[in-house]
Short mmCIF file of C-alpha atoms in Angstrom, two decimals:
data_model
loop_
_atom_site.label_atom_id
_atom_site.label_comp_id
_atom_site.label_asym_id
_atom_site.label_seq_id
_atom_site.Cartn_x
_atom_site.Cartn_y
_atom_site.Cartn_z
CA UNK A 959 8.86 10.20 -11.65
CA UNK A 960 8.38 6.74 -10.22
CA UNK A 961 7.49 4.66 -7.21
CA UNK A 962 9.52 1.67 -6.10
CA UNK A 963 8.23 -0.92 -3.65
CA UNK A 964 10.59 -3.04 -1.60
CA UNK A 965 10.56 -5.29 1.44
CA UNK A 966 8.57 -8.20 0.10
CA UNK A 967 9.63 -11.78 0.57
CA UNK A 968 8.82 -15.11 2.14
CA UNK A 969 7.43 -15.11 5.67
CA UNK A 970 5.76 -17.63 7.92
CA UNK A 971 2.21 -17.15 9.05
CA UNK A 972 2.13 -15.03 12.16
CA UNK A 973 5.28 -13.20 11.19
CA UNK A 974 5.86 -9.62 10.10
CA UNK A 975 7.09 -7.70 7.09
CA UNK A 976 7.52 -4.03 6.37
CA UNK A 977 7.03 -2.86 2.83
CA UNK A 978 8.47 0.43 1.63
CA UNK A 979 7.26 2.65 -1.17
CA UNK A 980 9.94 5.11 -2.26
CA UNK A 981 9.19 8.13 -4.40
CA UNK A 982 11.74 9.14 -7.00
CA UNK A 983 11.58 12.48 -8.79
CA UNK A 984 8.85 13.83 -6.54
CA UNK A 985 7.58 13.76 -2.97
CA UNK A 986 4.27 12.78 -1.44
CA UNK A 987 3.03 16.33 -1.03
CA UNK A 988 -0.27 16.51 -2.83
CA UNK A 989 -2.16 13.24 -3.03
CA UNK A 990 -2.97 10.34 -0.80
CA UNK A 991 -1.00 7.14 -1.17
CA UNK A 992 -2.58 3.74 -1.40
CA UNK A 993 -1.41 0.17 -1.02
CA UNK A 994 -3.05 -2.41 -3.26
CA UNK A 995 -2.55 -6.11 -3.76
CA UNK A 996 -3.12 -8.68 -6.48
CA UNK A 997 -3.57 -12.24 -5.28
CA UNK A 998 -2.44 -15.41 -7.09
CA UNK A 999 -6.03 -15.77 -8.33
CA UNK A 1000 -5.78 -12.24 -9.76
CA UNK A 1001 -8.14 -10.67 -7.26
CA UNK A 1002 -7.36 -7.04 -6.61
CA UNK A 1003 -7.90 -5.25 -3.35
CA UNK A 1004 -7.23 -1.83 -1.94
CA UNK A 1005 -5.37 -2.66 1.28
CA UNK A 1006 -4.81 0.71 2.89
CA UNK A 1007 -4.35 4.39 2.27
CA UNK A 1008 -2.72 7.32 3.97
CA UNK A 1009 -3.11 11.02 3.38
CA UNK A 1010 -0.06 13.04 2.34
CA UNK A 1011 -0.13 14.69 5.74
CA UNK A 1012 -0.07 11.30 7.41
CA UNK A 1013 -3.01 12.20 9.62
CA UNK A 1014 -5.61 10.02 7.92
CA UNK A 1015 -5.44 6.31 7.28
CA UNK A 1016 -7.89 3.63 6.26
CA UNK A 1017 -7.61 -0.13 6.09
CA UNK A 1018 -9.52 -2.89 4.38
CA UNK A 1019 -11.47 -5.04 6.81
CA UNK A 1020 -9.29 -8.01 5.86
CA UNK A 1021 -6.16 -6.37 7.30
CA UNK A 1022 -7.57 -4.07 9.97
CA UNK A 1023 -5.78 -4.49 13.28
CA UNK A 1024 -2.85 -6.29 11.66
CA UNK A 1025 -1.47 -3.78 9.16
CA UNK A 1026 -0.46 -0.19 9.68
CA UNK A 1027 0.85 2.49 7.38
CA UNK A 1028 2.97 5.58 7.86
CA UNK A 1029 4.75 8.25 5.88
CA UNK A 1030 8.25 9.53 6.40
CA UNK A 1031 8.47 13.15 7.54
CA UNK A 1032 10.39 14.14 4.41
CA UNK A 1033 7.56 12.71 2.29
CA UNK A 1034 9.84 10.40 0.32
CA UNK A 1035 8.70 7.04 1.66
CA UNK A 1036 5.52 5.35 2.76
CA UNK A 1037 5.52 2.12 4.73
CA UNK A 1038 3.14 -0.75 5.12
CA UNK A 1039 3.80 -2.66 8.33
CA UNK A 1040 2.32 -6.13 8.07
CA UNK A 1041 1.96 -8.02 11.35
CA UNK A 1042 0.45 -11.40 12.10
CA UNK A 1043 0.40 -12.19 8.40
CA UNK A 1044 -1.79 -14.97 7.04
CA UNK A 1045 -1.50 -17.19 3.95
CA UNK A 1046 -4.34 -15.19 2.39
CA UNK A 1047 -2.10 -12.11 2.50
CA UNK A 1048 0.01 -13.70 -0.23
CA UNK A 1049 -0.04 -11.28 -3.14
CA UNK A 1050 1.91 -8.77 -5.16
CA UNK A 1051 1.71 -5.48 -3.29
CA UNK A 1052 1.69 -2.16 -5.12
CA UNK A 1053 1.76 1.42 -3.95
CA UNK A 1054 0.20 4.23 -5.89
CA UNK A 1055 -0.50 7.91 -5.63
CA UNK A 1056 -3.12 9.65 -7.69
CA UNK A 1057 -5.39 12.69 -7.45
CA UNK A 1058 -8.22 10.22 -7.80
CA UNK A 1059 -7.25 8.47 -4.59
CA UNK A 1060 -9.40 9.69 -1.71
CA UNK A 1061 -8.50 8.59 1.78
CA UNK A 1062 -10.66 9.28 4.80
CA UNK A 1063 -10.97 7.47 8.12
CA UNK A 1064 -14.15 5.87 6.94
CA UNK A 1065 -13.48 5.33 3.29
CA UNK A 1066 -10.87 4.55 0.67
CA UNK A 1067 -12.01 5.44 -2.83
CA UNK A 1068 -9.95 5.25 -5.98
CA UNK A 1069 -10.75 6.47 -9.46
CA UNK A 1070 -7.68 6.11 -11.58
CA UNK A 1071 -6.59 9.22 -13.47
CA UNK A 1072 -3.90 9.90 -16.05
CA UNK A 1073 -1.88 11.69 -13.37
CA UNK A 1074 -1.41 8.67 -11.14
CA UNK A 1075 1.85 6.88 -10.47
CA UNK A 1076 2.17 3.18 -9.64
CA UNK A 1077 5.09 1.09 -8.54
CA UNK A 1078 6.08 -2.22 -10.11
CA UNK A 1079 5.02 -4.27 -7.10
CA UNK A 1080 6.72 -6.48 -4.57
CA UNK A 1081 5.84 -10.11 -3.92
CA UNK A 1082 4.78 -11.21 -0.47
CA UNK A 1083 4.41 -14.93 0.14
CA UNK A 1084 3.10 -16.21 3.45
CA UNK A 1085 3.76 -19.84 4.31
CA UNK A 1086 1.31 -21.64 6.54
#
């Protein structure tokens, strides 16, 4: 059971990237999925979340209107579409799923449990 992120890389400010989070050994049936990032100064932020049904999403204020997220119909992949990226978006991006991850339109709350699964992260570097 694991999650694998991909799609990171080097991009110029104003450009776009699409990150993928692929589930292996399970599918995204039960819990919401979140995208998180860790900046070069080691700040951590919950970027976005999506419910397993795909009907509910939430975004941090810092990325609202620029990022979107979606889930594949077979529940094996979740995407983070990053548009109009900025240098401050530079970070390692992680996806995670966990029963402690609650995603509503108005809120994204995460309390890590022993049943959660995290990916290894993918680096996104935005050049000014």
